[in-house]
Every structure is written in structure tokens, then in C-alpha cells.
Amino acid sequence: VKLTGGPDGDVAGNEIKILFREYGNTVRIVGIADGSGGAEDPDGLDREALLALVAAEQPVAALAKVGPRGRLVRVTDPDGAKFRDSLHNRVLADAFVPAGGRPGTLHRGNWTASRRAASSSRARTSSSPPRRGRPCRRPGSSWSRTARPTSAA
């Protein structure tokens, strides 16, 4: 899982607690970006360290350690803002939870780039499932994925 929004936020902090409570050691949080910076580790960020940040209401920049393949970059570091702002595009994960951090971590400029990157990676990946429809908003309904359009009889 990758998240935007920090361990000190209501949404991301609770998401971290819920993920570890419900999925235990089977879940790995491989990336987090918030206003203070970003942390990523393909092997998963340290569970206890993340829960300690949530309990202390500290941002991701206060993370004490990352694994040998991980990186922690503060927004004040050279290219720190670029690292943080691109985390949701670069880090590979099974799920992305936009749990806050807006507009510092996720905004129109980098979300558009994310959509283009996802579109081109789907085209390059033969194992990607076929696209079943586009998200749309129908008057009087909630957001949903539509099936392929049908012609009127």
C-alpha cells in the first residue's frame, strides 16, 4: 500500500492503524508522502515505527529508520519536494490510498502526470486486465464504473 497523508493526520493515521489491525503482517506500507516529505521502502516501512508516529502525531519526516532498500527524504532536503510530490507515481503498490496531504503531496499538476503514467504503463503491460469502462457521474447517482455503452433499441 502507498499513501498520501501523514501518520499525524486523521485519515492517514487511522488508515495505518486499520491496515495493521485488520491485515497484520500480511500488509506492507511501501510509501508515504505528507507535507514534511516522503518515505519509501519496497520491503515495507517499519510497522512499529509507523505506529509510533501515529501515536505521537508526528509526520513522516520524523520516521526514525527505513530498511536497507528504503529512503526517507524531507521536503527541506535538496529535491525533497520533488521526491514527495512524485512518490504516488514512482512507488509500485497494489493499492494507493489518497488519505490526505493535499495540496502538498497530491495536486492537479502531479495527478495529471500520474494518470498519463498509469495509462502508458497499462499499454505496456500485457498482463493488465482490460478496462471495463470509465468512471462517470450520472445525475442522481453516486460515482461508479460503467459497463460498456449499450445502444438504444
mmCIF file of C-alpha atoms in Angstrom:
data_model
loop_
_atom_site.group_PDB
_atom_site.id
_atom_site.type_symbol
_atom_site.label_atom_id
_atom_site.label_comp_id
_atom_site.label_asym_id
_atom_site.label_seq_id
_atom_site.Cartn_x
_atom_site.Cartn_y
_atom_site.Cartn_z
ATOM 1 C CA VAL A 1 0.000 0.000 0.000
ATOM 2 C CA LYS A 2 1.124 3.560 -0.676
ATOM 3 C CA LEU A 3 -0.444 6.586 0.996
ATOM 4 C CA THR A 4 -0.526 10.326 0.723
ATOM 5 C CA GLY A 5 -1.165 11.991 4.032
ATOM 6 C CA GLY A 6 0.967 11.615 7.102
ATOM 7 C CA PRO A 7 0.825 9.494 10.215
ATOM 8 C CA ASP A 8 -0.050 12.684 12.107
ATOM 9 C CA GLY A 9 -3.241 13.161 10.076
ATOM 10 C CA ASP A 10 -6.678 11.843 10.983
ATOM 11 C CA VAL A 11 -7.280 9.961 7.740
ATOM 12 C CA ALA A 12 -3.820 8.529 7.042
ATOM 13 C CA GLY A 13 -3.073 7.879 10.722
ATOM 14 C CA ASN A 14 -6.281 5.902 11.140
ATOM 15 C CA GLU A 15 -5.705 4.114 7.833
ATOM 16 C CA ILE A 16 -2.296 2.952 9.044
ATOM 17 C CA LYS A 17 -3.792 1.631 12.297
ATOM 18 C CA ILE A 18 -6.663 -0.090 10.481
ATOM 19 C CA LEU A 19 -4.378 -1.717 7.893
ATOM 20 C CA PHE A 20 -2.109 -3.194 10.572
ATOM 21 C CA ARG A 21 -5.043 -4.212 12.788
ATOM 22 C CA GLU A 22 -7.003 -5.914 10.007
ATOM 23 C CA TYR A 23 -4.171 -7.386 7.931
ATOM 24 C CA GLY A 24 -1.353 -7.779 10.464
ATOM 25 C CA ASN A 25 1.925 -8.896 8.952
ATOM 26 C CA THR A 26 0.362 -9.530 5.528
ATOM 27 C CA VAL A 27 0.241 -5.813 4.679
ATOM 28 C CA ARG A 28 3.235 -3.689 3.741
ATOM 29 C CA ILE A 29 3.128 0.070 3.548
ATOM 30 C CA VAL A 30 5.724 0.763 0.860
ATOM 31 C CA GLY A 31 5.361 4.533 0.585
ATOM 32 C CA ILE A 32 4.007 7.541 2.454
ATOM 33 C CA ALA A 33 4.118 11.196 1.416
ATOM 34 C CA ASP A 34 2.934 14.108 3.512
ATOM 35 C CA GLY A 35 3.695 17.805 3.842
ATOM 36 C CA SER A 36 7.004 17.057 5.603
ATOM 37 C CA GLY A 37 8.477 14.698 2.992
ATOM 38 C CA GLY A 38 8.267 11.106 1.863
ATOM 39 C CA ALA A 39 9.413 7.637 2.858
ATOM 40 C CA GLU A 40 9.516 4.566 0.684
ATOM 41 C CA ASP A 41 10.770 1.017 1.036
ATOM 42 C CA PRO A 42 9.865 -1.811 -1.356
ATOM 43 C CA ASP A 43 10.207 -4.230 1.584
ATOM 44 C CA GLY A 44 7.727 -2.188 3.628
ATOM 45 C CA LEU A 45 8.233 0.617 6.110
ATOM 46 C CA ASP A 46 8.753 -0.500 9.712
ATOM 47 C CA ARG A 47 5.370 -1.282 11.272
ATOM 48 C CA GLU A 48 6.294 -0.325 14.850
ATOM 49 C CA ALA A 49 7.976 2.900 13.744
ATOM 50 C CA LEU A 50 4.858 3.921 11.776
ATOM 51 C CA LEU A 51 2.549 3.116 14.682
ATOM 52 C CA ALA A 52 4.814 5.140 16.996
ATOM 53 C CA LEU A 53 4.498 8.126 14.636
ATOM 54 C CA VAL A 54 0.713 7.764 14.628
ATOM 55 C CA ALA A 55 0.607 7.597 18.449
ATOM 56 C CA ALA A 56 2.891 10.644 18.768
ATOM 57 C CA GLU A 57 1.060 12.504 15.966
ATOM 58 C CA GLN A 58 4.339 13.038 14.103
ATOM 59 C CA PRO A 59 4.784 13.492 10.323
ATOM 60 C CA VAL A 60 6.650 11.023 8.132
ATOM 61 C CA ALA A 61 9.819 13.166 8.269
ATOM 62 C CA ALA A 62 10.136 12.126 11.937
ATOM 63 C CA LEU A 63 10.476 8.453 10.947
ATOM 64 C CA ALA A 64 13.464 7.066 12.836
ATOM 65 C CA LYS A 65 14.526 4.401 10.350
ATOM 66 C CA VAL A 66 13.913 2.801 6.985
ATOM 67 C CA GLY A 67 15.130 -0.544 5.697
ATOM 68 C CA PRO A 68 18.307 -1.058 3.671
ATOM 69 C CA ARG A 69 16.438 -0.514 0.387
ATOM 70 C CA GLY A 70 14.334 2.353 1.760
ATOM 71 C CA ARG A 71 14.640 6.121 1.528
ATOM 72 C CA LEU A 72 13.449 8.944 3.730
ATOM 73 C CA VAL A 73 13.586 12.399 2.175
ATOM 74 C CA ARG A 74 12.470 15.525 3.985
ATOM 75 C CA VAL A 75 10.887 18.328 1.999
ATOM 76 C CA THR A 76 13.768 20.584 3.143
ATOM 77 C CA ASP A 77 16.362 18.244 1.549
ATOM 78 C CA PRO A 78 17.592 19.023 -1.985
ATOM 79 C CA ASP A 79 14.848 17.862 -4.361
ATOM 80 C CA GLY A 80 12.784 16.889 -1.301
ATOM 81 C CA ALA A 81 9.572 18.437 -2.612
ATOM 82 C CA LYS A 82 10.056 16.714 -5.978
ATOM 83 C CA PHE A 83 10.621 13.360 -4.236
ATOM 84 C CA ARG A 84 7.498 13.840 -2.112
ATOM 85 C CA ASP A 85 5.328 15.069 -4.990
ATOM 86 C CA SER A 86 6.247 12.143 -7.238
ATOM 87 C CA LEU A 87 6.008 9.327 -4.680
ATOM 88 C CA HIS A 88 2.500 8.298 -5.715
ATOM 89 C CA ASN A 89 3.719 7.991 -9.332
ATOM 90 C CA ARG A 90 7.003 6.166 -8.668
ATOM 91 C CA VAL A 91 6.276 3.670 -5.909
ATOM 92 C CA LEU A 92 4.771 0.387 -7.046
ATOM 93 C CA ALA A 93 1.979 -0.917 -4.820
ATOM 94 C CA ASP A 94 -1.170 -3.000 -5.026
ATOM 95 C CA ALA A 95 -3.225 -0.150 -3.583
ATOM 96 C CA PHE A 96 -2.989 3.629 -3.391
ATOM 97 C CA VAL A 97 -4.854 5.439 -0.615
ATOM 98 C CA PRO A 98 -5.081 9.209 -1.066
ATOM 99 C CA ALA A 99 -5.544 9.811 2.670
ATOM 100 C CA GLY A 100 -4.680 13.489 2.854
ATOM 101 C CA GLY A 101 -1.602 15.556 2.225
ATOM 102 C CA ARG A 102 -3.357 17.702 -0.337
ATOM 103 C CA PRO A 103 -2.280 20.072 -1.858
ATOM 104 C CA GLY A 104 1.325 19.454 -0.765
ATOM 105 C CA THR A 105 1.579 15.851 -1.956
ATOM 106 C CA LEU A 106 -1.196 15.484 -4.491
ATOM 107 C CA HIS A 107 -2.355 18.267 -6.777
ATOM 108 C CA ARG A 108 -3.562 18.879 -10.315
ATOM 109 C CA GLY A 109 -0.050 19.012 -11.785
ATOM 110 C CA ASN A 110 1.236 15.706 -10.458
ATOM 111 C CA TRP A 111 -2.113 13.895 -10.580
ATOM 112 C CA THR A 112 -2.320 14.529 -14.322
ATOM 113 C CA ALA A 113 1.191 13.111 -14.693
ATOM 114 C CA SER A 114 0.093 10.110 -12.613
ATOM 115 C CA ARG A 115 -2.842 9.428 -14.915
ATOM 116 C CA ARG A 116 -0.620 9.650 -18.014
ATOM 117 C CA ALA A 117 1.966 7.315 -16.447
ATOM 118 C CA ALA A 118 -0.710 4.802 -15.442
ATOM 119 C CA SER A 119 -2.238 4.908 -18.907
ATOM 120 C CA SER A 120 1.072 4.294 -20.656
ATOM 121 C CA SER A 121 2.058 1.525 -18.210
ATOM 122 C CA ARG A 122 -1.271 -0.236 -18.858
ATOM 123 C CA ALA A 123 -0.499 -0.113 -22.567
ATOM 124 C CA ARG A 124 2.959 -1.652 -21.997
ATOM 125 C CA THR A 125 1.801 -4.373 -19.599
ATOM 126 C CA SER A 126 0.230 -7.317 -21.362
ATOM 127 C CA SER A 127 -0.989 -8.833 -18.076
ATOM 128 C CA SER A 128 -3.106 -5.779 -17.211
ATOM 129 C CA PRO A 129 -6.820 -6.553 -17.041
ATOM 130 C CA PRO A 130 -8.915 -4.983 -19.791
ATOM 131 C CA ARG A 131 -10.503 -1.674 -18.965
ATOM 132 C CA ARG A 132 -14.197 -2.164 -18.369
ATOM 133 C CA GLY A 133 -15.419 1.383 -18.579
ATOM 134 C CA ARG A 134 -14.758 4.904 -17.441
ATOM 135 C CA PRO A 135 -15.664 6.469 -14.132
ATOM 136 C CA CYS A 136 -18.663 8.712 -14.612
ATOM 137 C CA ARG A 137 -21.246 10.615 -12.668
ATOM 138 C CA ARG A 138 -24.841 10.055 -13.635
ATOM 139 C CA PRO A 139 -27.396 12.593 -12.442
ATOM 140 C CA GLY A 140 -28.879 11.454 -9.141
ATOM 141 C CA SER A 141 -26.399 8.610 -8.631
ATOM 142 C CA SER A 142 -23.118 8.054 -6.860
ATOM 143 C CA TRP A 143 -19.742 7.677 -8.572
ATOM 144 C CA SER A 144 -19.480 4.343 -10.298
ATOM 145 C CA ARG A 145 -17.775 2.464 -13.082
ATOM 146 C CA THR A 146 -19.983 1.950 -16.048
ATOM 147 C CA ALA A 147 -20.106 -1.031 -18.275
ATOM 148 C CA ARG A 148 -19.531 -0.600 -21.983
ATOM 149 C CA PRO A 149 -22.148 1.658 -23.519
ATOM 150 C CA THR A 150 -25.171 -0.100 -24.938
ATOM 151 C CA SER A 151 -27.088 1.160 -27.915
ATOM 152 C CA ALA A 152 -30.716 2.167 -27.566
ATOM 153 C CA ALA A 153 -33.151 -0.325 -29.071
#
